[in-house]
Tab-separated table of C-alpha atoms and ligand atoms in Angstrom:
chain	number	residue	atom	x	y	z
A	22	MET	CA	147.830	-87.357	61.249
A	23	TRP	CA	145.140	-88.044	63.942
A	24	GLU	CA	144.520	-91.779	64.405
A	25	ASP	CA	141.460	-93.172	66.154
A	26	PRO	CA	142.773	-95.295	69.128
A	27	GLN	CA	139.601	-97.390	68.942
A	28	VAL	CA	140.592	-98.623	65.438
A	29	LYS	CA	142.687	-101.782	66.028
A	30	LYS	CA	145.606	-102.265	63.537
A	31	PRO	CA	145.768	-105.746	61.920
A	32	CYS	CA	148.002	-108.311	63.725
A	33	PRO	CA	151.440	-108.242	62.236
A	34	PHE	CA	152.311	-110.795	59.591
A	35	ILE	CA	155.864	-109.728	58.599
A	36	ALA	CA	157.758	-111.004	55.744
A	37	VAL	CA	161.456	-110.193	55.150
A	38	GLU	CA	162.416	-110.336	51.484
A	39	GLY	CA	165.409	-109.670	49.257
A	40	ALA	CA	167.647	-111.316	46.849
A	41	ILE	CA	169.959	-114.226	47.628
A	42	GLY	CA	172.203	-113.478	50.565
A	43	ALA	CA	170.675	-110.089	51.221
A	44	GLY	CA	170.353	-110.916	54.924
A	45	LYS	CA	166.624	-112.113	55.018
A	46	THR	CA	167.252	-114.913	57.517
A	47	THR	CA	169.540	-112.967	59.613
A	48	LEU	CA	167.125	-109.977	59.987
A	49	ALA	CA	163.955	-112.065	60.440
A	50	THR	CA	165.688	-114.029	63.262
A	51	MET	CA	166.681	-110.814	64.914
A	52	LEU	CA	163.395	-109.228	64.564
A	53	ALA	CA	161.420	-112.348	65.867
A	54	GLU	CA	163.754	-112.179	68.947
A	55	ARG	CA	163.247	-108.441	69.510
A	56	PHE	CA	159.430	-108.386	69.158
A	57	ASP	CA	159.144	-111.833	70.613
A	58	PHE	CA	157.216	-113.201	67.678
A	59	PRO	CA	157.426	-116.746	66.332
A	60	LEU	CA	159.704	-117.132	63.288
A	61	LEU	CA	158.901	-118.982	60.115
A	62	LYS	CA	162.267	-119.976	58.556
A	63	GLU	CA	163.087	-121.333	55.037
A	64	ILE	CA	164.209	-125.023	54.759
A	65	VAL	CA	167.501	-124.931	53.044
A	66	GLU	CA	169.888	-127.718	54.358
A	67	GLU	CA	167.415	-130.541	53.704
A	68	ASN	CA	166.759	-129.435	50.098
A	69	PRO	CA	167.834	-132.400	47.858
A	70	PHE	CA	167.803	-130.267	44.521
A	71	LEU	CA	169.719	-127.012	45.386
A	72	ASP	CA	173.161	-128.552	44.776
A	73	LYS	CA	172.044	-130.108	41.389
A	74	PHE	CA	170.242	-127.011	40.452
A	75	TYR	CA	173.248	-124.756	40.560
A	76	GLN	CA	175.133	-127.224	38.532
A	77	ASN	CA	172.526	-127.237	35.885
A	78	ILE	CA	169.608	-124.842	36.172
A	79	GLU	CA	167.711	-125.912	33.012
A	80	GLU	CA	167.695	-129.542	33.993
A	81	TRP	CA	166.669	-129.241	37.699
A	82	ALA	CA	164.568	-125.927	37.866
A	83	PHE	CA	161.136	-127.495	37.761
A	84	GLN	CA	161.952	-130.149	40.515
A	85	LEU	CA	163.505	-127.336	42.619
A	86	GLU	CA	160.676	-124.743	42.276
A	87	MET	CA	158.076	-127.498	42.948
A	88	PHE	CA	159.952	-128.478	46.088
A	89	PHE	CA	160.160	-124.837	47.393
A	90	LEU	CA	156.451	-124.346	46.595
A	91	CYS	CA	155.384	-127.520	48.361
A	92	ASN	CA	157.412	-126.892	51.357
A	93	ARG	CA	156.324	-123.181	51.683
A	94	TYR	CA	152.757	-124.245	51.154
A	95	LYS	CA	152.872	-126.606	54.066
A	96	GLN	CA	154.804	-124.147	56.315
A	97	LEU	CA	152.302	-121.459	55.560
A	98	GLU	CA	149.324	-123.651	56.007
A	99	ASP	CA	150.650	-124.507	59.532
A	100	THR	CA	151.450	-120.837	60.181
A	101	VAL	CA	147.920	-119.673	59.160
A	102	LYS	CA	146.363	-122.292	61.422
A	103	ASN	CA	148.495	-121.747	64.497
A	104	TYR	CA	149.044	-117.906	64.373
A	105	VAL	CA	147.480	-115.764	61.584
A	106	SER	CA	143.905	-117.202	62.002
A	107	ARG	CA	144.200	-116.849	65.784
A	108	GLY	CA	145.169	-113.221	65.518
A	109	LEU	CA	148.809	-113.882	66.516
A	110	PRO	CA	151.839	-112.212	65.130
A	111	VAL	CA	154.523	-113.983	63.159
A	112	VAL	CA	157.765	-113.117	61.190
A	113	SER	CA	158.721	-115.068	58.117
A	114	ASP	CA	162.036	-115.000	56.216
A	115	TYR	CA	160.124	-115.177	52.888
A	116	HIS	CA	156.887	-114.090	51.177
A	117	ILE	CA	155.028	-116.813	49.209
A	118	TYR	CA	155.358	-114.506	46.183
A	119	LYS	CA	159.041	-115.411	46.165
A	120	ASN	CA	158.228	-118.769	44.522
A	121	TRP	CA	156.908	-117.030	41.408
A	122	ILE	CA	159.664	-114.480	41.344
A	123	PHE	CA	162.231	-117.373	40.947
A	124	ALA	CA	160.042	-119.479	38.717
A	125	GLN	CA	159.642	-116.708	36.182
A	126	ARG	CA	163.440	-116.476	36.119
A	127	THR	CA	164.305	-120.210	35.955
A	128	LEU	CA	161.309	-121.841	34.018
A	129	GLN	CA	160.367	-121.569	30.433
A	130	GLY	CA	157.520	-122.569	28.114
A	131	ASP	CA	155.380	-125.484	29.049
A	132	LYS	CA	156.918	-126.025	32.386
A	133	ARG	CA	156.502	-122.383	33.430
A	134	GLU	CA	152.853	-122.535	32.465
A	135	LYS	CA	152.242	-125.744	34.342
A	136	TYR	CA	153.973	-124.179	37.414
A	137	ARG	CA	152.088	-120.876	37.176
A	138	GLN	CA	148.734	-122.888	37.372
A	139	ILE	CA	149.884	-124.931	40.431
A	140	TYR	CA	151.227	-121.793	42.018
A	141	HIS	CA	147.971	-119.964	41.696
A	142	LEU	CA	145.894	-123.053	42.887
A	143	LEU	CA	147.899	-123.440	45.976
A	144	THR	CA	148.557	-119.850	46.912
A	145	ASP	CA	145.701	-117.536	45.846
A	146	ASP	CA	143.581	-118.058	48.990
A	147	LEU	CA	146.509	-118.033	51.524
A	148	PRO	CA	146.565	-114.940	53.753
A	149	LYS	CA	149.502	-112.653	52.638
A	150	PRO	CA	151.818	-110.710	54.932
A	151	ASN	CA	150.653	-107.182	55.805
A	152	VAL	CA	154.258	-105.907	56.306
A	153	ILE	CA	157.100	-106.543	53.950
A	154	VAL	CA	160.680	-105.690	54.971
A	155	TYR	CA	162.577	-105.473	51.664
A	156	ILE	CA	166.290	-105.626	51.964
A	157	ARG	CA	167.588	-103.920	48.706
A	158	ALA	CA	171.161	-104.695	48.065
A	159	GLU	CA	173.516	-104.562	45.024
A	160	LEU	CA	175.379	-107.298	43.424
A	161	ALA	CA	178.780	-106.604	45.178
A	162	THR	CA	176.980	-106.755	48.576
A	163	LEU	CA	175.185	-110.148	47.754
A	164	LEU	CA	178.548	-111.702	46.422
A	165	LYS	CA	180.334	-110.715	49.606
A	166	ARG	CA	177.689	-112.168	51.840
A	167	ILE	CA	177.321	-115.328	49.826
A	168	GLU	CA	181.021	-115.801	50.059
A	169	LYS	CA	180.962	-114.959	53.826
A	170	ARG	CA	178.263	-117.601	54.438
A	171	GLY	CA	180.277	-120.205	52.568
A	172	ARG	CA	177.533	-122.724	51.351
A	173	SER	CA	179.568	-124.856	48.913
A	174	PHE	CA	176.945	-125.090	46.204
A	175	GLU	CA	176.563	-121.392	45.979
A	176	GLN	CA	180.173	-120.428	45.501
A	177	ASP	CA	180.178	-120.569	41.726
A	178	ILE	CA	176.762	-118.928	41.438
A	179	ASP	CA	176.519	-116.813	38.148
A	180	PRO	CA	176.687	-113.131	38.938
A	181	GLY	CA	174.450	-112.694	35.917
A	182	TYR	CA	171.733	-114.781	37.687
A	183	LEU	CA	172.123	-112.652	40.732
A	184	GLU	CA	171.851	-109.463	38.778
A	185	ARG	CA	168.578	-110.515	37.094
A	186	LEU	CA	167.207	-111.537	40.380
A	187	ILE	CA	167.979	-108.095	41.783
A	188	GLU	CA	165.892	-106.613	38.942
A	189	ASP	CA	163.163	-109.210	39.385
A	190	TYR	CA	162.695	-108.313	43.068
A	191	GLU	CA	162.549	-104.607	42.204
A	192	THR	CA	159.793	-105.368	39.768
A	193	ALA	CA	157.968	-107.725	42.118
A	194	ILE	CA	157.957	-105.201	45.039
A	195	THR	CA	156.461	-102.606	42.756
A	196	GLN	CA	153.830	-105.111	41.569
A	197	ILE	CA	152.900	-105.952	45.044
A	198	GLN	CA	152.608	-102.291	46.050
A	199	THR	CA	150.254	-101.680	43.088
A	200	ARG	CA	148.221	-104.864	43.607
A	201	GLU	CA	147.952	-104.603	47.400
A	202	PRO	CA	148.246	-101.053	48.406
A	203	GLU	CA	147.232	-101.836	51.944
A	204	THR	CA	150.444	-103.828	52.350
A	205	VAL	CA	153.167	-101.934	54.167
A	206	VAL	CA	156.493	-102.152	52.399
A	207	ILE	CA	159.662	-100.920	54.349
A	208	THR	CA	162.641	-100.756	52.092
A	209	ILE	CA	166.053	-101.277	53.929
A	210	ASP	CA	169.198	-100.186	52.301
A	211	GLY	CA	171.160	-103.349	52.593
A	212	ASN	CA	174.395	-101.978	51.222
A	213	MET	CA	174.647	-99.221	53.960
A	214	LEU	CA	172.867	-100.740	56.916
A	215	ASP	CA	175.033	-103.418	58.569
A	216	PHE	CA	172.518	-104.643	61.340
A	217	VAL	CA	174.842	-107.634	62.090
A	218	GLU	CA	177.916	-105.332	63.117
A	219	HIS	CA	176.070	-102.158	64.043
A	220	PRO	CA	173.232	-102.379	66.779
A	221	GLU	CA	172.226	-98.752	66.021
A	222	HIS	CA	171.406	-99.882	62.467
A	223	PHE	CA	169.250	-102.587	63.742
A	224	GLU	CA	167.538	-100.103	65.964
A	225	GLN	CA	166.772	-97.816	62.988
A	226	ILE	CA	164.990	-100.752	61.182
A	227	VAL	CA	163.050	-101.693	64.455
A	228	ALA	CA	161.967	-98.091	64.835
A	229	LYS	CA	160.703	-97.974	61.178
A	230	ILE	CA	158.891	-101.158	61.738
A	231	LYS	CA	157.289	-100.038	64.953
A	232	GLU	CA	155.778	-97.154	63.140
A	233	HIS	CA	153.524	-99.595	61.344
A	234	LEU	CA	152.632	-101.970	64.084
B	28	ATP	N1	173.563	-106.467	57.022
B	28	ATP	C1	174.525	-107.388	57.086
B	28	ATP	N2	175.818	-107.026	57.163
B	28	ATP	C2	176.820	-107.977	57.114
B	28	ATP	N3	176.594	-109.161	57.011
B	28	ATP	C3	175.376	-109.629	56.796
B	28	ATP	C4	174.273	-108.779	56.815
B	28	ATP	N4	173.074	-109.485	56.698
B	28	ATP	C5	173.539	-110.695	56.698
B	28	ATP	N5	174.841	-110.799	56.729
B	28	ATP	C6	175.594	-112.119	56.610
B	28	ATP	O1	175.507	-112.506	55.187
B	28	ATP	C7	175.327	-113.903	55.029
B	28	ATP	C8	173.894	-114.112	54.380
B	28	ATP	O2	172.914	-113.701	55.189
B	28	ATP	P1	171.449	-114.537	55.240
B	28	ATP	O3	171.727	-116.053	55.390
B	28	ATP	O4	170.657	-113.953	56.435
B	28	ATP	O5	170.941	-114.128	53.874
B	28	ATP	P2	169.427	-114.561	53.087
B	28	ATP	O6	168.934	-113.418	52.570
B	28	ATP	O7	168.644	-115.228	54.177
B	28	ATP	O8	169.992	-115.601	52.144
B	28	ATP	P3	169.213	-116.693	51.215
B	28	ATP	O9	168.542	-115.857	50.036
B	28	ATP	O10	170.135	-117.556	50.682
B	28	ATP	O11	168.205	-117.399	52.086
B	28	ATP	C9	175.285	-114.428	56.506
B	28	ATP	O12	176.769	-114.816	56.587
B	28	ATP	C10	175.034	-113.184	57.428
B	28	ATP	O13	175.677	-113.198	58.654
B	29	GNG	N1	165.320	-121.378	42.087
B	29	GNG	C1	164.963	-121.119	43.398
B	29	GNG	N2	163.722	-120.954	43.693
B	29	GNG	C2	163.298	-120.472	44.987
B	29	GNG	O1	162.087	-120.284	45.136
B	29	GNG	C3	164.299	-120.334	45.919
B	29	GNG	N3	164.206	-119.950	47.200
B	29	GNG	C4	165.580	-119.944	47.655
B	29	GNG	N4	166.296	-120.414	46.674
B	29	GNG	C5	167.818	-120.425	46.832
B	29	GNG	C6	168.579	-119.207	47.017
B	29	GNG	C7	169.721	-119.741	47.911
B	29	GNG	O2	170.747	-120.312	47.133
B	29	GNG	C8	169.107	-120.890	48.860
B	29	GNG	C9	168.538	-120.503	50.074
B	29	GNG	O3	167.632	-119.451	50.013
B	29	GNG	O4	168.055	-121.254	48.026
B	29	GNG	C10	165.674	-120.484	45.493
B	29	GNG	N5	165.999	-120.854	44.361
């Protein structure tokens, strides 16, 4: 297809997504380094609710989802100010929609509705990533990686919860593609491609992304 060289492509705002342990942070870090783009990274260690949440999801879900939402809102506000609004590229290890993917799974009834309203209020006018690198991985892969990483609070994670999240991610990615057809979605086979151990797998991913930059 002929492309007009005068037409400038939008500045890359890349989000790496996928279910728990799919390899988002690892891949986002490698991509940021390769392209020399700044990296926006999720805060995990300082999260005071994660441990409690995995022990009792029903009891702690609202606090945890609000914590993630407020943190990501602040991070993205800064990212927009410092990079996106200045036309500078950035790589993030999450998409803001991740909040709603998880909240729909963990919250019910009144709390879900309250969360939904706050979520839209905070995020509707935020600029969204124009490239999503989606790491699709099956349950066995996620369990293996979660074990390998060894965070204590994740070791007894319910495989049923992970299975539902895998489905939720599939639905969410389709929704994004329908709602925002201009967003480029690059799906990576997270079971087969081991970009940690095999440099040539990483190169395949880089080449795919370069097609869209
Ligand atoms: N393609 C891969 N092949 C082998 N191991 C991997 C791969 N990607 C990530 N890992 C390993 O799996 C573990 C989880 O990776 P990572 O922390 O990047 O996942 P994540 O998707 O960011 O997780 P979370 O959803 O919890 O934020 C790490 O120990 C990492 O080294
Ligand atoms: N409930 C819930 N909502 C979120 O928005 C969310 N984002 C990440 N996580 C969990 C997954 C990993 O264990 C750990 C690190 O990603 O935190 C979340 N859990």
